Short mmCIF file of C-alpha atoms and ligand atoms in Angstrom, two decimals:
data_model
loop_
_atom_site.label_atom_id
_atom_site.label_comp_id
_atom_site.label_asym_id
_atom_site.label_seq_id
_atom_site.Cartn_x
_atom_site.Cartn_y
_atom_site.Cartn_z
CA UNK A 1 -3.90 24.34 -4.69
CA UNK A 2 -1.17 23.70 -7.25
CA UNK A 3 -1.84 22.55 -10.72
CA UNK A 4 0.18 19.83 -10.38
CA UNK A 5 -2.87 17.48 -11.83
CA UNK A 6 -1.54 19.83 -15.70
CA UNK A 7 2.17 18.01 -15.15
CA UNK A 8 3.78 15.40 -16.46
CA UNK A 9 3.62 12.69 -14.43
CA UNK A 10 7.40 12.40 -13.28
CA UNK A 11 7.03 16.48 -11.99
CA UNK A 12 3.52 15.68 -10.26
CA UNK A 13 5.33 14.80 -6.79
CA UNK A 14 7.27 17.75 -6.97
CA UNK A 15 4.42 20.25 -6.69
CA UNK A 16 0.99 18.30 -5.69
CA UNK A 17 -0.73 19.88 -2.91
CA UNK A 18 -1.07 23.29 -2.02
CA UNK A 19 1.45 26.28 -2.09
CA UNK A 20 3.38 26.17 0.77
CA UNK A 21 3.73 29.18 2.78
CA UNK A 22 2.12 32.13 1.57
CA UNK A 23 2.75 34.58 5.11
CA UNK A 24 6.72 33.97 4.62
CA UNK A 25 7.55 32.14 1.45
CA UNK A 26 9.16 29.56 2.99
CA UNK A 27 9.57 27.01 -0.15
CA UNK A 28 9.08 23.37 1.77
CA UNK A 29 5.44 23.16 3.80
CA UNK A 30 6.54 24.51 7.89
CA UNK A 31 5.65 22.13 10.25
CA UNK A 32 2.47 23.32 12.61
CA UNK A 33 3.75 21.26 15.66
CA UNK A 34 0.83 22.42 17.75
CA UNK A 35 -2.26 19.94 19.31
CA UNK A 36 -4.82 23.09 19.66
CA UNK A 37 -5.32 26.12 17.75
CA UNK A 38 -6.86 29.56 19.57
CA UNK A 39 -9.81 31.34 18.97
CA UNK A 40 -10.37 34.92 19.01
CA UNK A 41 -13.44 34.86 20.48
CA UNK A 42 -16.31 32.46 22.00
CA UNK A 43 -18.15 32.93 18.99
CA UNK A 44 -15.19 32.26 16.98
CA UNK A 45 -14.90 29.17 18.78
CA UNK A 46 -18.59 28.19 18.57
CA UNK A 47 -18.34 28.77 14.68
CA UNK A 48 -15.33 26.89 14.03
CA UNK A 49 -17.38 23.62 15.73
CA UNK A 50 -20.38 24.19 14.39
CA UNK A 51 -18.03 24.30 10.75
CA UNK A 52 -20.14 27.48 9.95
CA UNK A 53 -16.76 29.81 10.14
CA UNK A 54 -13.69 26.93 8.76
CA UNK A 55 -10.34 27.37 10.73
CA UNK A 56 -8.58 24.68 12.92
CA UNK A 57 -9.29 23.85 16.36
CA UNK A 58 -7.56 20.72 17.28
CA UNK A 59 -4.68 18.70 16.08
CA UNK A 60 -7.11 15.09 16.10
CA UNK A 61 -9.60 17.18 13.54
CA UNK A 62 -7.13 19.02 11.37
CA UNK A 63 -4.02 20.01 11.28
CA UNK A 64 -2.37 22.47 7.96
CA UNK A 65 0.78 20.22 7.84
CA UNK A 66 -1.38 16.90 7.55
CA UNK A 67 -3.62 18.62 5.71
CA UNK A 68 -1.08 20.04 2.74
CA UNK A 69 -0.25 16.25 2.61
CA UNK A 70 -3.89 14.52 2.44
CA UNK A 71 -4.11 17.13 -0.57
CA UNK A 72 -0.94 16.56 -2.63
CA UNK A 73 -1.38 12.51 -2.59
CA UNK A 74 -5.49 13.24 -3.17
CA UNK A 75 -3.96 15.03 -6.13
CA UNK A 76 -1.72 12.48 -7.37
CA UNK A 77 -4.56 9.35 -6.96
CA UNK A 78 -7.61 11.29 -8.34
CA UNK A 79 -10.96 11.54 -6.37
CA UNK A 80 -12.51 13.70 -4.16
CA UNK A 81 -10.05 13.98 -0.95
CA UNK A 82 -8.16 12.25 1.28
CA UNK A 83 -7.55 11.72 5.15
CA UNK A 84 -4.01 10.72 6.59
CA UNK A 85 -3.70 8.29 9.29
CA UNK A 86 -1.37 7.36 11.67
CA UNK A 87 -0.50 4.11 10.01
CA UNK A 88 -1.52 1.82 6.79
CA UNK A 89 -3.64 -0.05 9.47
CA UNK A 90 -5.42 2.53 10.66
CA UNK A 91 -6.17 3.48 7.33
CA UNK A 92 -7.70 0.12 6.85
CA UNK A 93 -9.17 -0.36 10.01
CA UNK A 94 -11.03 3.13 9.58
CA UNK A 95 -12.44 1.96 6.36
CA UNK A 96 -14.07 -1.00 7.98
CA UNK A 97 -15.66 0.50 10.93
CA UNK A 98 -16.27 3.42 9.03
CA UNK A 99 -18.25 1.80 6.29
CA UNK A 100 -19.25 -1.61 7.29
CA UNK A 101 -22.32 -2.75 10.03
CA UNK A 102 -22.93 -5.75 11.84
CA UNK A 103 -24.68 -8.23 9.82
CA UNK A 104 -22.68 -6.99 6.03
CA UNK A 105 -20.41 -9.24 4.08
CA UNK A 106 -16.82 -8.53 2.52
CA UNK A 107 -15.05 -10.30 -0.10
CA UNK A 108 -11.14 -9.63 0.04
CA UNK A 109 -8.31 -10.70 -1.66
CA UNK A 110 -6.74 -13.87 -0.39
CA UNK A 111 -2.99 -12.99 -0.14
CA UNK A 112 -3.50 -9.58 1.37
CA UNK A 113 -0.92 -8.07 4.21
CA UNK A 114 -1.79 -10.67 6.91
CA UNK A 115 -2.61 -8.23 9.48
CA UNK A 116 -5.55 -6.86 7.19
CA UNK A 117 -7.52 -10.25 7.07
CA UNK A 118 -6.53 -10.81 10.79
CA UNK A 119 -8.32 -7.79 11.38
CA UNK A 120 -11.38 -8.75 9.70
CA UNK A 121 -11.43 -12.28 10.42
CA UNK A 122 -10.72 -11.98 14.00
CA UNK A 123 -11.43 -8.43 15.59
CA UNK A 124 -14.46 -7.40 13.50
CA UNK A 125 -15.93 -10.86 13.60
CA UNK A 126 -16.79 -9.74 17.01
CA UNK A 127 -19.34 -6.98 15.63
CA UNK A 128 -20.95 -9.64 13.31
CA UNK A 129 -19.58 -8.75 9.99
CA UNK A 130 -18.35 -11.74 8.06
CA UNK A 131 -15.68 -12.21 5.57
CA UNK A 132 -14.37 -14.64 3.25
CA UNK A 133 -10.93 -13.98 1.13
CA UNK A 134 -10.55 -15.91 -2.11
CA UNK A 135 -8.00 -16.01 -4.96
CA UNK A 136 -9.49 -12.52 -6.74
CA UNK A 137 -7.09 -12.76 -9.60
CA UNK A 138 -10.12 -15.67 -10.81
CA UNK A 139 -12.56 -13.00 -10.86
CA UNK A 140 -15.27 -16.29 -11.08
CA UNK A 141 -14.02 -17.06 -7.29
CA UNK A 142 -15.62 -12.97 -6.53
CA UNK A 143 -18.69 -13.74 -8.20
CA UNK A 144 -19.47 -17.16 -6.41
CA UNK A 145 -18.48 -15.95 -3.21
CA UNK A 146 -21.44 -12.69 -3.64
CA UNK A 147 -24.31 -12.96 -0.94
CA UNK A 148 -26.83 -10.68 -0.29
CA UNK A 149 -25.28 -8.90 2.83
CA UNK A 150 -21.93 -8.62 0.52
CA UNK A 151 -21.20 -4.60 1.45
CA UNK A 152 -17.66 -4.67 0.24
CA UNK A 153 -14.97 -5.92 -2.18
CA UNK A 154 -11.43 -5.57 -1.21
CA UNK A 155 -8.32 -5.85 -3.20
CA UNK A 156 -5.10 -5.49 -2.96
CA UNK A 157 -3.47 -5.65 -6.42
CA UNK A 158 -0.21 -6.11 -6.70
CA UNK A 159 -0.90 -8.44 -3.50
CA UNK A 160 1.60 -8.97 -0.42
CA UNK A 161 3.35 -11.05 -0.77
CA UNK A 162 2.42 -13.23 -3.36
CA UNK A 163 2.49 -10.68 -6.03
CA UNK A 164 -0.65 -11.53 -7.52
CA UNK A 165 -2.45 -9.33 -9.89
CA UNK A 166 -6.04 -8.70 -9.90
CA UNK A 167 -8.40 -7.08 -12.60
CA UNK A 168 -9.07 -3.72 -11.18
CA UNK A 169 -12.08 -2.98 -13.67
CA UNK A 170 -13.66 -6.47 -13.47
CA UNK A 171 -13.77 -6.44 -9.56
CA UNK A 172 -15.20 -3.07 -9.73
CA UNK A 173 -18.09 -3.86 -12.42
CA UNK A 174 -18.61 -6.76 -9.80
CA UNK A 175 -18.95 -5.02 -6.68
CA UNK A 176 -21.08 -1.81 -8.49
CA UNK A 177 -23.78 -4.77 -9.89
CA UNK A 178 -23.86 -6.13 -6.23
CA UNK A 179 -24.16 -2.83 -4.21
CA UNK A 180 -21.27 -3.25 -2.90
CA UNK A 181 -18.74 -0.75 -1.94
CA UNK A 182 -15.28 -1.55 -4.26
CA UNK A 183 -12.30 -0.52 -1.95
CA UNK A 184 -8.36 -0.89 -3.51
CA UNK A 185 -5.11 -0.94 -1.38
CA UNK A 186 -3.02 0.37 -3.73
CA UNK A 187 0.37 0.32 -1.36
CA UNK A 188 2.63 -2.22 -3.76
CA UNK A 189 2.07 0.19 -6.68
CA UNK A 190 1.76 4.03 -5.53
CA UNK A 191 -0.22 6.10 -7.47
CA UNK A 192 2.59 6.48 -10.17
CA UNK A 193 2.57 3.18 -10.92
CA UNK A 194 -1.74 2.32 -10.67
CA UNK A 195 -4.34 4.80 -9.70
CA UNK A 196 -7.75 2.45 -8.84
CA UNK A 197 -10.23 5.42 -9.27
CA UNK A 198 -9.79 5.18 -12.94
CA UNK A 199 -11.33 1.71 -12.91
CA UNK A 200 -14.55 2.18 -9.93
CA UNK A 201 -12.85 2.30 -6.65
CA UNK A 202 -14.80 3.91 -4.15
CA UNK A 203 -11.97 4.48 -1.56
CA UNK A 204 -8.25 3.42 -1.90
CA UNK A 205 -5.87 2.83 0.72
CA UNK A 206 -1.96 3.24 1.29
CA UNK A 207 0.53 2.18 3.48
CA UNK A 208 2.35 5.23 3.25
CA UNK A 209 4.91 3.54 5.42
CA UNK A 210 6.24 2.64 1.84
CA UNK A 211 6.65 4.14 -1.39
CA UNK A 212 5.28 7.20 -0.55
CA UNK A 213 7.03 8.20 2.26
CA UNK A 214 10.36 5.94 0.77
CA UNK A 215 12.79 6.48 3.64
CA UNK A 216 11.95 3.57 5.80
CA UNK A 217 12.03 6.15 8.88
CA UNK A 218 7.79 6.91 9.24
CA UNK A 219 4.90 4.71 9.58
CA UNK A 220 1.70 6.77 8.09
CA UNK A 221 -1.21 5.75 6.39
CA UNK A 222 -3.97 7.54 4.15
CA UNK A 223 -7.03 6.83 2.83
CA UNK A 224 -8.49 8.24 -0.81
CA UNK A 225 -12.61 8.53 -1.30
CA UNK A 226 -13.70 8.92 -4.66
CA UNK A 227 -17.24 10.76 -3.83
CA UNK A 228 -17.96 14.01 -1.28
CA UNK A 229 -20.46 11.61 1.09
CA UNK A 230 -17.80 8.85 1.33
CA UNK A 231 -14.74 11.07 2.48
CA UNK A 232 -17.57 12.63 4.95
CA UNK A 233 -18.73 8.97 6.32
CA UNK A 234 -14.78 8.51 6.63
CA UNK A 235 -13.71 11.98 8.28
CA UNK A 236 -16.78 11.81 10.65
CA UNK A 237 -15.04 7.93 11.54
CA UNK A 238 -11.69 8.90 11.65
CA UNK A 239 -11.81 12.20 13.82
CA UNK A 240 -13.82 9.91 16.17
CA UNK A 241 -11.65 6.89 16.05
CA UNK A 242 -8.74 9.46 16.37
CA UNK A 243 -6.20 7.16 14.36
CA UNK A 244 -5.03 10.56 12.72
CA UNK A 245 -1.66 11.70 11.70
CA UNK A 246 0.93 14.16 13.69
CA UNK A 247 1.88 16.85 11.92
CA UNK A 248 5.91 16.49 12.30
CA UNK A 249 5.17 13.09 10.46
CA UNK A 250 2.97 14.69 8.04
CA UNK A 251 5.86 16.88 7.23
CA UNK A 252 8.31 13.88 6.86
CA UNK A 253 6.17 11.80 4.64
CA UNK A 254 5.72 15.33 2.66
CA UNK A 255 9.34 15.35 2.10
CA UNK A 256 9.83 11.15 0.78
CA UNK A 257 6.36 11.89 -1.52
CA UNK A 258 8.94 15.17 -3.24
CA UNK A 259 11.27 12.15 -4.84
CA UNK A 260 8.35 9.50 -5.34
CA UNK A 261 8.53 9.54 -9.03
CA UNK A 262 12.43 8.90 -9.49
CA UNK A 263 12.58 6.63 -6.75
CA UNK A 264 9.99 4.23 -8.18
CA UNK A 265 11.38 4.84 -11.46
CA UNK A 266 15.10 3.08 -10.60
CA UNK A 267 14.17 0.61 -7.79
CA UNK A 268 11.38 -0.73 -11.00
CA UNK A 269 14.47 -0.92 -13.50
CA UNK A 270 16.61 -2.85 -10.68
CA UNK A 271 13.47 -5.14 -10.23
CA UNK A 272 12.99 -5.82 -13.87
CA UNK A 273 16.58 -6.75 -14.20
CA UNK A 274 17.22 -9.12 -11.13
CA UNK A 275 13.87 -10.62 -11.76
CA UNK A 276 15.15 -11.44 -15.86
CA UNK A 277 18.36 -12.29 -14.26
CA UNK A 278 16.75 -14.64 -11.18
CA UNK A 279 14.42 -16.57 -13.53
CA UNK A 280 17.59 -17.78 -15.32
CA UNK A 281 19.37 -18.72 -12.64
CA UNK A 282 19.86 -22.45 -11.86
CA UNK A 283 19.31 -21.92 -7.97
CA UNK A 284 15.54 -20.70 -8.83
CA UNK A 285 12.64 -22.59 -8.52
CA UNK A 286 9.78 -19.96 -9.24
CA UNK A 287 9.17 -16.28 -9.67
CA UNK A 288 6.88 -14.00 -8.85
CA UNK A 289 7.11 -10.78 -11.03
CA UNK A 290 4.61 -9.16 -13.20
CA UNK A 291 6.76 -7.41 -15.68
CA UNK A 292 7.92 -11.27 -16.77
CA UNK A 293 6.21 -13.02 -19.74
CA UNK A 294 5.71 -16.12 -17.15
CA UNK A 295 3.72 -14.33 -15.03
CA UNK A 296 0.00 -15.00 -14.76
CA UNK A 297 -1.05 -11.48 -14.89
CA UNK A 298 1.56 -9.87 -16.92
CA UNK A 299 -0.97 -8.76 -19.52
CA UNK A 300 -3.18 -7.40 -16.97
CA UNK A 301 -0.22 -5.95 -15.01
CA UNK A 302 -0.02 -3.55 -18.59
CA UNK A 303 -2.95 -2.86 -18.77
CA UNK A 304 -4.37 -1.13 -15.51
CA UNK A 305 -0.48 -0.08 -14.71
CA UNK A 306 1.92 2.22 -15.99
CA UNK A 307 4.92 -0.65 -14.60
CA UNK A 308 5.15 -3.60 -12.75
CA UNK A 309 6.44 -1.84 -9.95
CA UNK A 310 9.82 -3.17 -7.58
CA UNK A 311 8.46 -6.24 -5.15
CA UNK A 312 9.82 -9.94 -6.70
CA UNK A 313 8.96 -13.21 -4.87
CA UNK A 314 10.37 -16.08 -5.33
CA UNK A 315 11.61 -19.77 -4.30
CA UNK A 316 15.33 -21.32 -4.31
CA UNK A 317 15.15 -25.05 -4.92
CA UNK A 318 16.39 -27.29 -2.02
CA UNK A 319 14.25 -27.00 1.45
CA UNK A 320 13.08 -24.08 3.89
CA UNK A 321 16.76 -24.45 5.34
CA UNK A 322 18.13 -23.26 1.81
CA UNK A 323 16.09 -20.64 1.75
CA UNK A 324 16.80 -19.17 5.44
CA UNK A 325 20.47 -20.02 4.35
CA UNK A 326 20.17 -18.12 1.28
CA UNK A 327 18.00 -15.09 3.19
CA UNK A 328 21.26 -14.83 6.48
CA UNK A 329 24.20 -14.57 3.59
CA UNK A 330 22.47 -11.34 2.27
CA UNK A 331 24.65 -8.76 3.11
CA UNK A 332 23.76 -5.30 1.24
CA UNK A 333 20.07 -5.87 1.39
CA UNK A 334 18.95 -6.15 4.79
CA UNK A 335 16.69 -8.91 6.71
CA UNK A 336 13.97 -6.80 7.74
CA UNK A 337 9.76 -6.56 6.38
CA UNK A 338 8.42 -3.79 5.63
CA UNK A 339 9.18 -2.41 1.83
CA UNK A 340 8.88 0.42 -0.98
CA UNK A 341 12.26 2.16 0.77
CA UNK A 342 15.36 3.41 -0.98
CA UNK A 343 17.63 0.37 0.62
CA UNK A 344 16.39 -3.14 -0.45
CA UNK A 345 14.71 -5.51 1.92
CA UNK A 346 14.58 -8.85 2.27
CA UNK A 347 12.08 -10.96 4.17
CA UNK A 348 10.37 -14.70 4.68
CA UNK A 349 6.16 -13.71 4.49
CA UNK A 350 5.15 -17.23 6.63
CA UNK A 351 7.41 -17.03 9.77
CA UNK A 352 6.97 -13.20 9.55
CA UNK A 353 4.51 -10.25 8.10
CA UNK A 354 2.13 -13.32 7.51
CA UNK A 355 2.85 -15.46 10.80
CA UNK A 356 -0.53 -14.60 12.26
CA UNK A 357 -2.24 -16.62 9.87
CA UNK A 358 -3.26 -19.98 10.12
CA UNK A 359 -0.98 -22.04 7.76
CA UNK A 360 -3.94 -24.22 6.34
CA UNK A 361 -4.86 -19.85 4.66
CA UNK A 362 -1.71 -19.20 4.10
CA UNK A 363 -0.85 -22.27 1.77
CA UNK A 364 -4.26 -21.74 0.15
CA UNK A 365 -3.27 -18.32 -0.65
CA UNK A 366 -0.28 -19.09 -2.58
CA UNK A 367 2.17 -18.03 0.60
CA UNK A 368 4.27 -21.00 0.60
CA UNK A 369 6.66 -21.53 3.45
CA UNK A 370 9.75 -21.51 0.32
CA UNK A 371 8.40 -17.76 -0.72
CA UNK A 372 11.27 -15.07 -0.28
CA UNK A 373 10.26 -11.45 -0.59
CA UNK A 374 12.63 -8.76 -2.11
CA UNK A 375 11.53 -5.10 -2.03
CA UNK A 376 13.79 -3.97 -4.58
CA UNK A 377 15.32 -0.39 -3.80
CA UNK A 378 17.32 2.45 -5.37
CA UNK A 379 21.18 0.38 -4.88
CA UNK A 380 22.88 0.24 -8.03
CA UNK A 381 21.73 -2.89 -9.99
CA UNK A 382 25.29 -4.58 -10.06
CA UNK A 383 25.53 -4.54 -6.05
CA UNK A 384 22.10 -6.17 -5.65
CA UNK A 385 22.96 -8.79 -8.27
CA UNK A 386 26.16 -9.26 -6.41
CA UNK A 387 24.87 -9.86 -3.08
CA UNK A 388 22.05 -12.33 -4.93
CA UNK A 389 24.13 -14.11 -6.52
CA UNK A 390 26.60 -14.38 -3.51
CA UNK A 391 23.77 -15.78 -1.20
CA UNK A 392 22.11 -18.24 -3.72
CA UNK A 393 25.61 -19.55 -4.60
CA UNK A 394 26.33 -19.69 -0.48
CA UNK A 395 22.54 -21.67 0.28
CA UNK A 396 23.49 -23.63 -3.01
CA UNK A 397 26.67 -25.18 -1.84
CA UNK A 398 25.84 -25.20 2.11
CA UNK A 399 22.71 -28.10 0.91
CA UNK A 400 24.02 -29.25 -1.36
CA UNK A 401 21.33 -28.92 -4.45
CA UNK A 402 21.94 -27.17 -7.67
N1 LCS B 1 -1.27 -2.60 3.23
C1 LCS B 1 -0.22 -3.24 2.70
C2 LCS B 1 -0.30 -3.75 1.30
C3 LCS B 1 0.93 -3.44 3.47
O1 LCS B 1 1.96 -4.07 2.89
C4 LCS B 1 0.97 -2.96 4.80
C5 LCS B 1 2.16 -3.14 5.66
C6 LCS B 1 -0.16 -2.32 5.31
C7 LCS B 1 -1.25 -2.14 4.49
C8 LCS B 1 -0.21 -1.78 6.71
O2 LCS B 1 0.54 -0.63 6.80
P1 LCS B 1 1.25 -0.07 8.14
O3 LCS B 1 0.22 -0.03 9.20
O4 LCS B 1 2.33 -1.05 8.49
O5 LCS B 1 1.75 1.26 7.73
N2 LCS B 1 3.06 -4.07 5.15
C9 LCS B 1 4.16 -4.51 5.72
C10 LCS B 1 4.96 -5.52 5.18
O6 LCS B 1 4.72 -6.16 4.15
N3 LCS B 1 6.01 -5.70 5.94
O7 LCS B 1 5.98 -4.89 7.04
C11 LCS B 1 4.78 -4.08 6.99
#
């Protein structure tokens, strides 16, 4: 293991996880494309499975290239260990089945990434666990919504896409008093900008389709236990479930998590600037950004994190047609979901990522059919204002309003 956990933070990425290749030196982690690993011997064999001798045996249960990787981001968020998946849904998924019966309860947040309530509310409704997803940034709306089968309380803080910011420590006190198990998806932030464990989470989950990977060419996942029993309820799932990682993408999301800390550094700075620069423009109607002084949870936001990371939503004034208008003229940043990449995104969360839900949640939520997304990336901070400024001034004078 390195000691990256004695670094600054900006040098952490650089080094977490263990030393790379200690038979030939080689300096990056190789890449064990295999799916099985030999034995020497019967007993060998025998001794690996019964985990009395440790060693690999089969890609599904362990791999050293996905392993080097569930160890450097472990290192980064805190805890006991973590387990890479093959995407931020199974990640999510494994939590549930992994840690949730028929007959329990969970309380998420309301404006999550629509898949993960879709999931709950109608796949694992099927096995009898029930679910209800409120506005946690009222921690009040947590508390009423407690029952006695209430196993689990899920946020996701910033939230997609709404941007809403919930109080880490205050959910956490809530879900420890109810016996409940207090689970964080900490994608929108990465662990240099917010790392849950330091206020109760029990497990945290990543996209790692985002920041940490960064290069918008993998979809991985991981997810974080805080205790020894609750990574071993979650392996035991996982290898079962067999929603693990390859090893070649292993390696790739190795490589993006190398640059993590200066690539959240300047797509933040470019965020914080358009977003000063957006509230003040004419063609605005509202923003969604936690390092502004407007924003609900701005205080908060500086509180549990070290920034207010690089994901601005917002709505133009005129009609959905201005905004679709304003969404087509964007030429550098490119219509597509999906964020936390080095090129800037742009995306419409209620015909898209958020589609699947019924409108009647959506609205409640606070995902308005006028919300526009931006995942802010690395670009230099004069193109992206450019192109803004070009496709607000094109929906603008194609309506008519402003
Ligand atoms: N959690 C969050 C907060 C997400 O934003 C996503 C994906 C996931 C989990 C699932 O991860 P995946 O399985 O895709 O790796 N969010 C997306 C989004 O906002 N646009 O496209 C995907």
């Amino acid at each position: 293991m390195s000691n990256a956990d004695k670094l600054n933070p900006n040098s952490r990425p650089i080094h977490a996880g263990p030393d790379p290749d200690l038979v030939n030196g080689a300096v990056s982690v190789p890449i064990y494309q295999t799916s099985t690993f030999s034995f020497d011997s019967t007993d060998q064999g025998a001794n690996r499975f019964a985990g009395s001798e440790s060693g690999y045996i089969y890609t599904r249960l362990g791999n050293p290239t996905t392993r080097a990787l569930e160890q450097a981001v472990s290192e980064l968020e805190g805890g006991y260990d973590g387990l890479a998946t093959a995407t931020g849904m199974a990640a999510i998924s494994t939590t549930f089945l992994s840690l949730l019966k028929t007959g329990d309860h969970i309380i998420g947040t309301d404006s999550v990434y629509g898949p993960t309530r879709i999931l709950m509310e109608s796949h694992l409704d099927k096995f009898g666990i029930t679910s209800d997803w409120v506005a946690t940034e009222d921690l009040d709306n947590i508390r009423k919504a407690i029952r006695p089968n209430t196993k689990m309380i899920y946020i996701e803080t910033p939230a997609n896409p709404t941007i809403k910011i919930t109080d880490l420590e205050g959910a956490g006190r809530i879900a420890h008093e109810t016996g409940a198990l207090f689970v964080v998806d900490n994608t929108f932030s990465s662990p240099m900008l917010q790392n849950p464990f330091e206020f109760g989470a029990d497990v945290i989950v990543h996209s790692m389709t985002k920041y940490l990977n960064g290069h918008t060419d993998v979809v991985a996942g991981i997810i974080l236990a805080r205790e020894a029993d609750l990574y071993a309820r979650l392996k035991k799932s996982l290898l079962i479930l067999g929603g693990t990682m390859d090893p070649h993408q292993a390696w790739l999301v190795l490589r993006g998590l190398r640059t993590l800390a200066m690539r959240v550094r300047t797509a933040q700075e470019n965020a914080e600037r358009l977003a000063t620069w957006l509230q003040a423009h004419p063609a605005i109607q509202w923003i969604s950004y936690p390092g502004l002084q407007s924003h609900p949870g701005h205080e908060l936001m500086k509180k549990q994190m070290k920034g207010p990371g690089s994901m601005i939503s917002f709505g133009v004034k005129g009609d959905l047609e201005t905004a679709k208008t304003m969404i087509n003229s964007m030429k550098l940043a490119t219509l597509a979901v999906s964020l936390g990449g080095i090129e800037t995104l742009i995306e419409h969360p209620a015909s898209m990522t958020h589609a699947g839900m019924p409108k009647n949640e959506r609205e409640e939520a606070g995902i308005t059919d006028d919300l526009i997304r931006l995942a802010v990336g690395c670009e230099d901070f004069d193109d992206l204002k450019d192109d803004l400024e070009q496709a607000l001034a094109k929906a603008n004078f194609e309506v008519g309003v402003g």
